[in-house]
Amino acid sequence: MKQRVFWSAAIAGMLALAGCGSATGNEPSSNSASGKLVVWDWKSSDKTATAYVEKAKADFAKKHPGVTVEFVAQPFDQYYTLLGAAIQAGKGPDVMMFNGGGQIRDRVDALVPLDQYVTQDKARLAGWDAFVKDGKAYASPVTLQGHPIYFNKGLYKKAGLDPERPATTWSGFTADCAVVTRATGASCFALGNKEGIGIQFFLSAFGSGILTPQEYDDWIAGKRDWNSADVKQVFQLWKDVNDRGLNSKGGNSTTLFTDAFGIFQSGKATNIVGLMSDIGHWKDFNEFLGADNVGVMKSPVITAGATPSLPFDGGIGYGVAKWTKDPALAADLVRSLTTTDALAAFYAAAGAVVSDTTVKTSDGGPAVSAIVADLKTGKPALHVALSSKTIELMGRLSQQILEGSVSVDGALKQLGESDRS
Amino acid sequence: MPLGDSLPLSARSARAERADDMDAAPRRRSRSGRSSWERLAPLVLVAPAVLVIVVFRLWPLLLGVNFSFTGDGDRNGAAVGLDNYAELFADPLFLGALRNVVWLVLLLPIAVAIPGMLATFIYLRVPGHRFYRSVYFFPAVLSPVIVGSIFNLLLAFDGPLNGLLGLVGLGPVDWLGDSRVAMFTVVGVHIWATFGMALVVFLSGFATLDPALLDAARSDGASLPQVIRHVIVPGLSRTIQFVFVTTMIGMLTSMFGLLYVMTSGGPGGSTYLPEYYVWIQQGQMNRPAFAAAASTVLFLVMLVVGLAQVGFLRRTGKED
């Protein structure tokens, strides 16, 4: 009898609770009032970011000598999980780092719009779009992130090709690959798609060589036609490249970071879609291949009417939590984190192509010079415009396309539905 | 059996008190005080444990269940009824994760048989049995992340295992990149990494086995399979049941680390388990309420499996 009463009470309690309230706290909780700002990121523990953080701290200390700044570096693979817990609790750092695109757009409810605080930085910094939602900027860009196609000039030379004149058409490009493979045994592409990231890079790197400029702009503006022939061509090419044996073997069980980059760096593959900042970028490749052997190209023309361009966006940036007690103070710290001095130090040590395009990159070698030159005509990357949910689905479907368990049409149908929901 | 013998201590104490001499007042007061302490003592002693369970287990569990009836994103905090559950059971990825749970249950006998067989050989003192005993236990002290990293290297497409297969003329297998193979690969590695503990349990079970039975079987000319089937298995029935239960719990709750390191749920979501799904939804998709719904379903699955195990053990106990 007692047991029955207990269970009745427990069930009644559960029903009374059901559906009432969320876990998001409403009370602000931060340290800013006590003269301390806490920053969460995944960069400040890197040796290559030490000078950058010191310069930003020094700049902020000049403006606000009584305020302490504490950087808490989180592991990147746990970062958004930890941040999600902090957001749900309504407690956490005052300033936090974000990747541009879906990762910040999915979380703008927890952030303060920064437009009124960063007006003076708008013209100096590039890459804002990746941190904008509904016309408001939620973070200031620190780096620019893009997806150039890197190639190994040394392999071109060994195969008797001119590394200074890579092919500009798809047929020419694959013909060059065949020549290099015959001469050196290197595959055409180093593929790492274990986490489903390979397709994102592929879509953005070759998209401008397939979509018309109008289709490209529509895609970025959110008017995506997943049934169009050109969009289908992107995913068909993803499959064909693998079916023709142009990828390094075992792509679905190879991590992009850092196994696929390792394949490229060791000369086992001719091309790879890499990054501009963070890792897998020109500076990493310079160290392994030598600066003179690292080539950069835009997508070859794959369908008539396409105008290839460098795909890039704001890479990482700092935003301000809505629970911080003094948003103006926290925004000032974000401004210190994007000064020219600090960003120049970040470029020098980490090789990041920073958001401040006045930072000189002429000492970095031909690859970074080519990338920076392409920034003027570059366009936002196609995958960055997608939501996290569609990106995750695209990653899984890309693996299934490669192993043949899902057709290109079937994948596009699912992606279209996900993108519209 | 007389009923009185099975009365609880407190009841016996009360009955004895009634039979006591009525005029011994001070003594009665003292005994009465002790009696109420005796009644309260068990409650006081279990109170901290109950409090910890209620505050840190049951209450968060209720909060989690409650949270699963709310929305994410634009509907954050709003009551959404069973929407999350409806979406969950319409998601092929989650259904695939539940199917993988069924695979784990089906593969369970293998996970129990391997340490059982190896323990049998050690018990029967095969040459080098002392060496094997420590070697077999060694993986149990490694963290899943280290085990996963080691096997990532061994099972890479251009790794040493495929190299060996190539030497004997067999084509390479994409152990972690082929959706038909990957789940079995991860389960195989999990079994390798955890069978040492089950082996120890089996060896302790062997310690209770009467050696005279083995000697008798050998004297009667029983072969090794006959000894295993007619002497060892019946003698270790309770141990085998225990290993079944603990291995099943381990497979359902402890494979996150391996999955995270070895396949990231891929390829194509073929190695998702409910735990991994919950983590992705909460951490990567920023959908905590939806993840709470998935957690609740996982909890119910564990509850059903747990109750089935308890029932199984209770029935076995009665048979003994």
XYZ file of C-alpha atoms in Angstrom:
741
model
C 0.000 0.000 0.000
C 2.764 2.387 1.067
C 4.641 1.540 -2.101
C 1.586 2.383 -4.177
C 1.251 5.744 -2.396
C 4.928 6.506 -3.025
C 4.726 5.750 -6.730
C 1.494 7.713 -7.066
C 3.172 10.698 -5.427
C 6.258 10.323 -7.628
C 4.208 10.127 -10.828
C 2.048 13.079 -9.751
C 5.220 15.041 -9.044
C 6.630 14.187 -12.436
C 3.437 15.174 -14.204
C 3.308 18.416 -12.280
C 6.860 19.137 -13.327
C 6.462 17.976 -16.911
C 6.895 20.664 -19.461
C 7.429 23.414 -16.932
C 10.403 25.632 -17.488
C 13.743 25.201 -19.135
C 17.172 24.759 -17.640
C 18.297 28.144 -18.846
C 18.955 30.405 -15.934
C 17.785 33.978 -16.047
C 19.968 35.502 -13.398
C 23.145 37.093 -14.710
C 26.262 35.599 -13.280
C 29.686 36.870 -14.107
C 32.763 38.247 -12.538
C 32.889 41.521 -14.367
C 31.467 43.529 -11.450
C 34.250 42.244 -9.219
C 36.866 43.555 -11.642
C 37.427 40.325 -13.522
C 36.547 39.110 -16.978
C 36.712 35.440 -17.881
C 37.416 34.385 -21.462
C 36.792 30.903 -22.838
C 38.539 29.764 -25.979
C 40.575 26.887 -27.344
C 43.529 28.937 -28.540
C 45.106 30.736 -25.622
C 46.928 27.626 -24.367
C 48.761 27.250 -27.699
C 52.333 28.489 -27.677
C 51.658 30.167 -31.005
C 48.948 32.305 -29.377
C 51.014 33.439 -26.386
C 52.223 36.695 -27.934
C 48.753 37.439 -29.303
C 47.087 37.026 -25.902
C 49.780 39.060 -24.153
C 49.400 41.949 -26.579
C 45.603 41.897 -26.251
C 45.849 41.775 -22.467
C 48.299 44.669 -22.426
C 46.028 46.760 -24.630
C 43.048 46.072 -22.384
C 45.049 46.739 -19.211
C 45.936 50.192 -20.546
C 42.247 51.031 -20.904
C 41.005 49.243 -17.764
C 43.877 48.867 -15.293
C 41.621 47.647 -12.460
C 40.126 44.724 -14.343
C 41.751 41.296 -14.371
C 41.382 39.108 -17.444
C 41.508 35.338 -17.090
C 41.778 33.104 -20.150
C 40.430 29.593 -19.740
C 41.518 27.383 -22.634
C 39.107 24.499 -23.198
C 39.838 21.442 -25.344
C 38.378 22.116 -28.782
C 36.608 18.771 -29.120
C 34.743 19.465 -25.866
C 34.332 23.195 -26.352
C 30.769 23.451 -27.607
C 29.591 20.791 -25.173
C 31.014 22.778 -22.264
C 29.695 26.012 -23.705
C 26.259 24.428 -24.153
C 26.233 23.484 -20.469
C 27.267 27.033 -19.512
C 24.561 28.529 -21.723
C 21.904 26.250 -20.280
C 22.985 27.190 -16.768
C 23.078 30.902 -17.651
C 26.519 31.044 -16.044
C 29.901 31.065 -17.612
C 32.521 33.233 -19.254
C 32.022 36.893 -20.088
C 33.764 36.608 -23.433
C 33.917 33.495 -25.556
C 35.443 32.292 -28.790
C 33.329 30.958 -31.647
C 33.794 29.493 -35.078
C 31.956 31.512 -37.698
C 28.784 30.155 -39.270
C 26.389 27.670 -37.708
C 28.281 27.333 -34.429
C 27.668 30.950 -33.464
C 24.350 31.432 -35.274
C 22.833 28.530 -33.314
C 23.789 30.251 -30.047
C 23.089 33.960 -30.579
C 20.383 33.829 -27.895
C 23.206 33.710 -25.376
C 25.138 36.630 -26.882
C 25.101 40.418 -26.889
C 24.941 42.140 -30.320
C 28.245 43.961 -30.641
C 27.483 46.472 -33.419
C 27.263 49.517 -31.146
C 30.603 48.693 -29.482
C 32.703 47.847 -32.542
C 31.663 50.539 -35.020
C 35.252 51.770 -35.356
C 36.518 48.262 -36.191
C 34.010 47.523 -38.931
C 36.072 48.892 -41.810
C 39.458 47.631 -40.573
C 38.410 44.011 -40.032
C 37.100 41.559 -42.615
C 34.999 38.440 -42.150
C 32.065 39.894 -40.219
C 29.412 38.019 -42.199
C 30.250 34.697 -40.560
C 29.283 36.173 -37.194
C 26.122 37.984 -38.293
C 22.570 36.825 -37.767
C 19.512 38.875 -38.690
C 21.729 41.837 -39.469
C 23.473 41.914 -36.063
C 27.110 41.024 -35.442
C 27.638 38.748 -32.434
C 31.428 38.446 -32.533
C 34.428 40.314 -33.882
C 36.498 38.296 -36.364
C 40.044 37.371 -35.337
C 41.029 35.232 -38.308
C 39.863 34.576 -41.821
C 39.235 30.963 -42.631
C 39.055 29.667 -46.142
C 39.626 26.629 -48.264
C 42.301 27.011 -50.911
C 43.346 24.000 -52.961
C 46.994 23.398 -52.083
C 49.207 21.411 -54.419
C 52.679 19.978 -54.147
C 54.910 21.787 -56.650
C 57.685 19.267 -56.045
C 55.520 16.439 -57.417
C 54.575 18.579 -60.413
C 58.248 19.117 -61.127
C 59.046 15.397 -60.789
C 56.264 14.621 -63.266
C 57.573 17.195 -65.741
C 54.655 19.607 -65.272
C 54.923 23.354 -64.832
C 54.009 24.041 -61.197
C 53.536 27.726 -61.868
C 50.722 27.033 -64.325
C 48.265 24.587 -62.789
C 45.294 23.619 -64.921
C 42.244 25.859 -64.904
C 39.757 23.298 -66.211
C 38.594 20.066 -64.606
C 39.740 17.896 -67.502
C 43.178 19.560 -67.455
C 43.365 19.195 -63.696
C 42.589 15.465 -63.706
C 44.963 14.941 -66.636
C 47.738 16.551 -64.589
C 46.819 14.312 -61.681
C 47.131 11.252 -63.891
C 50.585 12.366 -65.018
C 51.752 12.933 -61.435
C 50.322 9.596 -60.280
C 52.080 7.750 -63.097
C 55.376 9.452 -62.331
C 55.365 9.458 -58.540
C 52.591 7.147 -57.328
C 50.966 10.022 -55.439
C 47.177 10.073 -55.442
C 45.376 13.123 -56.794
C 43.730 14.118 -53.499
C 44.460 13.426 -49.848
C 41.032 12.687 -48.399
C 40.087 12.627 -44.739
C 36.374 12.122 -44.226
C 36.224 10.141 -41.000
C 34.332 12.902 -39.199
C 32.455 13.912 -42.352
C 34.505 17.102 -42.712
C 35.957 16.172 -46.097
C 32.717 16.926 -47.926
C 32.480 20.409 -46.363
C 35.894 21.332 -47.675
C 35.170 19.738 -51.065
C 31.862 21.588 -51.436
C 33.402 24.940 -50.625
C 36.618 24.442 -52.619
C 34.983 23.248 -55.853
C 31.572 24.916 -55.525
C 32.669 28.113 -57.234
C 33.933 26.042 -60.169
C 30.505 24.445 -60.588
C 27.753 26.886 -59.548
C 27.051 29.975 -61.618
C 27.795 33.254 -59.805
C 24.041 33.785 -59.375
C 23.543 30.296 -57.935
C 26.480 30.888 -55.632
C 25.113 34.165 -54.294
C 21.627 32.660 -53.895
C 23.097 29.783 -51.910
C 24.848 32.163 -49.524
C 21.677 34.260 -49.228
C 19.762 31.151 -48.121
C 17.929 30.519 -51.419
C 19.331 27.060 -51.976
C 17.944 24.852 -54.729
C 19.019 21.356 -53.829
C 17.372 20.016 -56.981
C 19.411 22.118 -59.390
C 21.696 20.368 -61.841
C 24.751 22.261 -60.628
C 24.204 21.409 -56.970
C 23.789 17.791 -57.989
C 27.028 18.099 -59.947
C 28.936 19.007 -56.761
C 27.867 15.802 -55.024
C 28.182 13.723 -58.190
C 31.761 14.966 -58.519
C 32.398 13.979 -54.875
C 31.356 10.441 -55.802
C 33.111 10.343 -59.186
C 36.431 11.495 -57.736
C 36.340 8.569 -55.332
C 35.043 6.073 -57.903
C 37.857 7.044 -60.297
C 40.425 6.340 -57.578
C 41.604 9.932 -57.354
C 41.372 9.978 -53.537
C 43.847 8.441 -51.154
C 42.510 5.071 -49.975
C 40.311 4.635 -46.923
C 38.972 8.195 -46.824
C 36.045 7.324 -44.536
C 38.416 5.977 -41.899
C 41.043 8.709 -42.284
C 40.796 11.831 -40.137
C 41.228 15.118 -41.963
C 42.982 16.524 -38.891
C 45.711 15.454 -39.100
C 45.992 12.192 -41.039
C 44.922 13.520 -44.447
C 47.190 16.537 -44.034
C 49.956 14.086 -43.151
C 49.381 12.244 -46.436
C 49.754 15.504 -48.349
C 52.771 16.660 -46.374
C 54.563 13.373 -46.936
C 54.154 13.680 -50.715
C 51.689 10.790 -51.042
C 49.033 13.043 -52.555
C 49.284 15.903 -55.031
C 46.421 18.109 -53.846
C 44.459 18.800 -50.694
C 41.734 21.225 -49.763
C 43.259 22.906 -46.732
C 42.713 25.879 -44.494
C 44.026 29.424 -44.332
C 44.361 29.691 -40.559
C 44.568 27.308 -37.570
C 46.142 24.086 -38.862
C 46.405 22.382 -42.241
C 47.386 25.716 -43.705
C 50.218 27.257 -45.728
C 52.579 27.580 -42.747
C 52.227 23.926 -41.747
C 52.829 22.854 -45.339
C 55.805 25.221 -45.729
C 57.499 23.461 -42.821
C 57.197 20.030 -44.422
C 57.416 20.719 -48.145
C 59.427 23.939 -48.152
C 57.801 27.280 -48.919
C 58.712 27.086 -52.602
C 56.958 23.755 -53.054
C 53.583 24.806 -51.647
C 51.243 25.881 -54.436
C 47.783 27.350 -54.125
C 45.046 27.329 -56.717
C 41.381 28.148 -56.981
C 38.928 25.567 -58.252
C 39.308 24.682 -61.911
C 36.257 25.451 -64.044
C 34.079 22.371 -63.882
C 30.878 23.623 -65.504
C 30.638 26.372 -68.096
C 29.592 29.734 -66.697
C 31.263 29.258 -63.314
C 33.719 31.874 -62.032
C 36.084 30.228 -59.537
C 36.932 32.221 -56.445
C 38.610 31.693 -53.085
C 36.012 30.609 -50.523
C 36.569 32.312 -47.178
C 34.758 33.736 -44.155
C 35.499 34.985 -40.725
C 37.283 32.086 -39.035
C 37.238 32.482 -35.296
C 35.999 35.448 -33.323
C 35.163 36.575 -29.819
C 31.613 37.318 -28.625
C 30.155 38.641 -25.368
C 27.787 36.600 -23.198
C 24.429 38.159 -22.454
C 24.841 37.345 -18.755
C 27.923 39.509 -18.347
C 27.261 42.385 -15.963
C 28.997 45.044 -18.025
C 28.663 44.303 -21.762
C 30.540 47.498 -22.708
C 33.548 46.388 -20.649
C 33.493 42.895 -22.147
C 33.122 44.366 -25.652
C 36.194 46.484 -24.945
C 38.115 43.280 -24.271
C 36.888 41.909 -27.603
C 38.199 45.086 -29.245
C 41.573 44.557 -27.569
C 41.595 41.007 -28.925
C 41.256 42.373 -32.460
C 43.808 45.196 -32.455
C 46.261 45.311 -35.327
C 49.183 44.714 -32.953
C 47.643 41.625 -31.410
C 46.557 40.205 -34.754
C 49.981 40.839 -36.279
C 51.505 38.797 -33.448
C 48.985 36.023 -34.091
C 49.881 35.943 -37.790
C 53.612 35.929 -37.053
C 53.512 33.042 -34.573
C 50.581 30.922 -35.732
C 50.490 31.679 -39.429
C 46.829 32.617 -39.199
C 45.514 34.844 -41.969
C 43.997 37.419 -39.657
C 40.891 39.534 -40.117
C 42.914 42.746 -40.229
C 43.979 42.898 -43.866
C 46.493 45.673 -43.108
C 48.741 43.093 -41.432
C 51.672 42.442 -43.773
C 52.077 38.874 -45.028
C 54.809 39.386 -47.596
C 57.327 37.437 -45.506
C 55.297 34.223 -45.474
C 56.183 32.825 -48.855
C 54.356 32.499 -52.167
C 51.401 30.456 -50.857
C 50.166 32.981 -48.311
C 50.812 35.818 -50.755
C 48.583 34.079 -53.306
C 45.870 33.520 -50.700
C 45.895 37.116 -49.518
C 45.780 38.338 -53.121
C 42.655 36.234 -53.708
C 40.841 37.700 -50.710
C 39.699 40.691 -52.769
C 37.666 38.522 -55.141
C 36.838 35.779 -52.647
C 33.319 34.818 -51.615
C 31.857 33.221 -48.472
C 32.317 29.462 -48.292
C 29.268 27.414 -49.271
C 29.304 25.078 -46.276
C 29.510 27.898 -43.734
C 26.069 29.086 -44.859
C 24.503 25.785 -43.742
C 23.112 25.068 -40.278
C 24.983 22.723 -37.925
C 22.194 20.186 -38.380
C 22.508 20.128 -42.176
C 26.296 20.072 -41.965
C 26.188 17.059 -39.673
C 23.752 15.283 -41.981
C 25.883 16.147 -45.004
C 28.899 14.596 -43.300
C 27.099 11.330 -42.700
C 25.578 11.230 -46.175
C 28.940 11.954 -47.765
C 30.299 8.794 -46.149
C 27.331 6.808 -47.394
C 27.752 8.212 -50.924
C 31.381 7.095 -50.947
C 30.518 3.548 -49.908
C 27.506 3.442 -52.232
C 24.780 2.921 -49.634
C 23.047 6.192 -50.582
C 22.601 7.635 -54.069
C 23.447 11.239 -54.873
C 19.755 11.931 -55.507
C 18.770 10.337 -52.200
C 21.353 12.408 -50.344
C 20.193 15.639 -52.001
C 16.578 14.891 -51.079
C 17.499 14.483 -47.417
C 19.726 17.560 -47.434
C 17.011 19.682 -49.027
C 14.514 18.610 -46.376
C 16.988 19.300 -43.582
C 17.888 22.710 -44.998
C 14.256 23.751 -45.271
C 13.322 22.594 -41.740
C 9.577 -23.510 10.283
C 8.028 -21.734 13.320
C 6.797 -18.300 12.432
C 8.264 -16.717 15.541
C 11.796 -17.465 14.462
C 11.436 -15.323 11.407
C 10.267 -12.210 13.288
C 12.497 -9.194 12.862
C 14.823 -8.218 15.650
C 12.763 -5.221 16.718
C 9.583 -7.308 16.959
C 11.300 -9.966 18.979
C 12.671 -7.275 21.209
C 9.183 -5.831 21.769
C 7.708 -9.235 22.590
C 10.460 -9.956 25.041
C 9.842 -6.591 26.661
C 6.191 -7.355 27.203
C 7.175 -10.548 28.999
C 9.484 -8.681 31.331
C 8.767 -8.097 34.987
C 6.329 -5.140 35.188
C 7.729 -3.683 38.386
C 11.247 -3.137 37.103
C 10.509 0.513 36.102
C 14.027 1.987 35.716
C 15.118 -1.024 33.772
C 12.036 -0.765 31.548
C 12.789 2.902 30.782
C 16.286 2.002 29.795
C 15.126 -0.849 27.569
C 12.419 1.308 26.044
C 15.035 3.951 25.129
C 17.206 1.321 23.572
C 14.236 -0.059 21.688
C 13.391 3.220 19.977
C 17.076 3.671 19.086
C 17.077 0.212 17.641
C 14.069 1.149 15.557
C 15.619 4.391 14.381
C 19.193 3.223 13.974
C 18.736 1.566 10.568
C 16.986 4.643 9.243
C 19.732 6.934 10.533
C 22.426 4.696 9.105
C 20.910 4.501 5.635
C 19.828 8.158 5.596
C 23.079 9.560 4.124
C 23.045 7.030 1.310
C 19.350 7.623 0.625
C 19.906 11.371 0.699
C 22.763 11.130 -1.790
C 20.704 8.915 -4.097
C 17.664 11.194 -3.920
C 19.539 14.480 -4.295
C 22.158 13.437 -6.838
C 20.368 10.658 -8.726
C 16.595 10.690 -8.509
C 16.051 14.448 -8.456
C 18.299 15.133 -11.483
C 16.611 12.206 -13.191
C 13.222 13.813 -12.653
C 14.574 17.165 -13.826
C 15.952 15.502 -16.940
C 12.643 13.812 -17.707
C 10.835 17.094 -17.120
C 13.320 18.906 -19.346
C 12.688 16.433 -22.169
C 9.145 17.808 -22.495
C 10.444 21.308 -23.308
C 11.752 22.756 -26.557
C 15.138 23.872 -27.839
C 16.225 26.964 -29.739
C 13.309 29.264 -30.470
C 11.051 27.170 -28.244
C 13.532 27.137 -25.374
C 11.653 26.611 -22.135
C 8.253 26.171 -23.772
C 6.285 23.016 -23.052
C 6.218 20.922 -26.219
C 4.564 17.752 -24.916
C 5.839 14.658 -26.662
C 7.292 16.503 -29.673
C 10.869 15.571 -28.812
C 9.930 11.909 -28.467
C 8.005 11.947 -31.740
C 11.024 13.445 -33.527
C 13.335 10.998 -31.796
C 11.471 7.936 -33.014
C 11.225 9.393 -36.514
C 14.997 9.875 -36.680
C 16.640 6.977 -38.535
C 19.906 7.758 -36.780
C 18.418 7.145 -33.340
C 16.612 4.041 -34.539
C 19.942 2.850 -35.930
C 21.512 3.462 -32.507
C 18.804 1.334 -30.891
C 19.386 -1.386 -33.494
C 23.046 -1.362 -32.527
C 21.991 -1.980 -28.911
C 20.275 -5.145 -30.136
C 23.523 -6.113 -31.892
C 25.373 -5.685 -28.618
C 22.944 -7.985 -26.835
C 23.331 -10.560 -29.607
C 27.125 -10.371 -29.429
C 27.078 -10.754 -25.659
C 27.578 -14.556 -25.624
C 30.844 -14.103 -27.533
C 31.991 -11.455 -25.060
C 31.358 -13.928 -22.221
C 32.623 -17.037 -23.974
C 36.068 -15.610 -24.762
C 37.160 -14.871 -21.171
C 35.431 -18.087 -20.083
C 37.433 -20.206 -22.490
C 40.704 -18.470 -21.717
C 40.114 -18.775 -17.967
C 39.418 -22.464 -18.458
C 42.733 -22.959 -20.232
C 44.552 -21.059 -17.486
C 42.789 -23.110 -14.834
C 43.714 -26.306 -16.637
C 47.313 -25.074 -16.532
C 48.205 -24.903 -20.193
C 51.944 -24.235 -20.666
C 52.743 -20.604 -19.800
C 49.458 -20.088 -17.952
C 51.001 -17.659 -15.418
C 52.277 -15.463 -18.243
C 48.949 -15.483 -20.059
C 47.076 -14.621 -16.847
C 48.868 -11.280 -16.548
C 48.948 -10.606 -20.292
C 45.217 -11.153 -20.604
C 44.494 -8.782 -17.740
C 46.760 -6.022 -19.030
C 44.253 -4.334 -21.435
C 41.816 -3.837 -18.550
C 44.074 -1.150 -17.085
C 44.204 0.901 -20.306
C 41.803 3.749 -20.903
C 39.429 3.433 -23.869
C 41.081 6.445 -25.512
C 44.479 4.738 -25.515
C 43.012 1.435 -26.671
C 41.136 3.251 -29.433
C 44.244 5.090 -30.569
C 46.312 1.907 -30.657
C 43.720 0.083 -32.723
C 43.245 3.096 -35.003
C 46.882 2.641 -35.969
C 46.659 -1.134 -36.277
C 43.423 -1.088 -38.251
C 44.160 1.864 -40.530
C 43.524 1.200 -44.197
C 47.264 1.254 -44.842
C 48.027 -0.113 -41.368
C 49.873 -3.242 -40.285
C 46.876 -5.582 -40.144
C 45.954 -4.864 -43.755
C 49.660 -5.192 -44.547
C 49.591 -8.704 -43.124
C 46.431 -9.524 -45.048
C 48.156 -8.296 -48.194
C 51.116 -10.618 -47.526
C 48.820 -13.636 -47.459
C 47.055 -12.495 -50.601
C 43.886 -11.108 -49.050
C 42.628 -7.687 -50.029
C 42.636 -4.848 -47.523
C 39.558 -4.355 -45.344
C 38.430 -0.866 -44.345
C 37.928 -1.949 -40.743
C 36.674 1.405 -39.513
C 35.459 2.948 -42.777
C 33.077 0.271 -43.993
C 29.649 0.470 -42.388
C 29.143 -3.295 -42.692
C 32.263 -3.971 -40.666
C 32.876 -0.994 -38.373
C 30.423 -1.881 -35.578
C 31.852 -5.376 -35.265
C 35.359 -3.960 -35.252
C 34.574 -1.621 -32.384
C 32.771 -4.320 -30.423
C 35.715 -6.646 -31.007
C 38.120 -4.043 -29.647
C 35.816 -3.424 -26.685
C 35.802 -7.128 -25.907
C 39.605 -7.218 -26.153
C 39.889 -4.219 -23.862
C 37.530 -5.482 -21.176
C 37.702 -9.274 -21.090
C 40.513 -9.195 -18.519
C 38.123 -8.243 -15.750
C 35.697 -11.019 -16.692
C 38.652 -13.388 -16.797
C 39.501 -12.542 -13.185
C 35.914 -13.196 -12.160
C 35.989 -16.535 -13.941
C 39.271 -17.461 -12.245
C 37.804 -16.634 -8.849
C 34.844 -18.822 -9.794
C 37.234 -21.651 -10.628
C 38.699 -21.290 -7.146
C 35.380 -22.507 -5.763
C 35.205 -25.475 -8.122
C 35.788 -28.850 -6.484
C 38.951 -30.306 -8.071
C 37.795 -33.772 -7.134
C 35.115 -33.506 -9.784
C 37.714 -32.790 -12.432
C 39.873 -35.654 -11.254
C 36.873 -37.948 -11.324
C 35.982 -36.871 -14.833
C 39.533 -37.424 -16.010
C 39.644 -40.835 -14.331
C 36.495 -41.726 -16.235
C 38.289 -40.780 -19.461
C 36.345 -37.586 -20.224
C 37.723 -35.507 -23.092
C 38.387 -31.759 -22.701
C 35.095 -30.718 -24.334
C 33.267 -33.199 -22.109
C 35.010 -31.834 -18.997
C 34.054 -28.296 -19.979
C 30.468 -29.185 -20.810
C 29.643 -31.537 -17.938
C 31.862 -30.305 -15.102
C 33.083 -26.759 -15.574
C 29.992 -25.076 -17.033
C 27.551 -26.475 -14.439
C 30.028 -25.749 -11.645
C 30.415 -22.134 -12.724
C 26.787 -21.383 -13.556
C 26.500 -18.532 -11.014
C 29.797 -17.022 -12.178
C 28.732 -17.214 -15.810
C 25.473 -15.451 -14.972
C 27.323 -12.723 -13.098
C 29.715 -12.173 -16.010
C 26.767 -12.018 -18.399
C 25.156 -9.264 -16.339
C 28.282 -7.153 -15.820
C 29.434 -7.540 -19.436
C 26.048 -6.470 -20.734
C 26.050 -3.375 -18.542
C 29.595 -2.594 -19.694
C 28.687 -2.922 -23.356
C 25.648 -0.695 -23.025
C 27.265 2.049 -20.995
C 31.023 2.053 -21.575
C 31.597 2.147 -25.295
C 31.416 5.925 -25.728
C 35.173 6.449 -25.467
C 35.967 3.811 -28.069
C 33.315 5.049 -30.484
C 34.470 8.624 -30.081
C 38.076 7.763 -30.835
C 37.650 4.996 -33.388
C 34.697 5.897 -35.630
C 33.029 9.116 -34.428
C 29.755 7.244 -34.949
C 30.550 6.662 -38.617
C 30.676 5.768 -41.332
C 27.241 7.064 -42.173
C 26.099 6.796 -38.559
C 26.502 3.004 -38.587
C 28.247 2.849 -35.206
C 26.002 5.205 -33.263
C 24.895 4.056 -29.840
C 22.301 5.983 -27.781
C 25.001 7.420 -25.515
C 26.892 8.880 -28.497
C 23.663 10.212 -29.971
C 22.886 12.040 -26.711
C 26.341 13.607 -26.705
C 26.083 14.798 -30.308
C 22.658 16.318 -29.800
C 23.669 18.125 -26.608
C 27.183 19.169 -27.512
C 27.296 19.601 -31.260
C 23.679 20.297 -32.186
C 22.974 22.487 -29.140
C 19.715 20.649 -28.474
C 19.776 19.818 -24.745
C 16.039 19.176 -24.364
C 16.047 16.798 -27.316
C 19.123 15.120 -25.849
C 17.237 14.796 -22.551
C 14.482 12.911 -24.400
C 17.075 10.559 -25.898
C 18.613 10.121 -22.427
C 15.225 9.243 -21.001
C 14.721 6.575 -23.652
C 18.211 5.226 -22.946
C 17.339 5.160 -19.239
C 14.172 3.186 -19.970
C 16.131 0.716 -22.110
C 18.613 0.256 -19.265
C 15.740 -0.101 -16.795
C 14.141 -2.880 -18.821
C 17.474 -4.663 -19.282
C 18.312 -4.163 -15.583
C 14.951 -5.453 -14.362
C 15.230 -8.452 -16.666
C 18.645 -9.186 -15.202
C 17.431 -8.795 -11.618
C 14.522 -11.111 -12.336
C 16.858 -13.608 -13.934
C 19.214 -13.573 -10.977
C 16.393 -13.836 -8.461
C 14.989 -16.854 -10.248
C 18.401 -18.459 -10.334
C 18.823 -17.794 -6.622
C 15.575 -19.561 -5.851
C 16.680 -22.568 -7.865
C 19.813 -22.769 -5.748
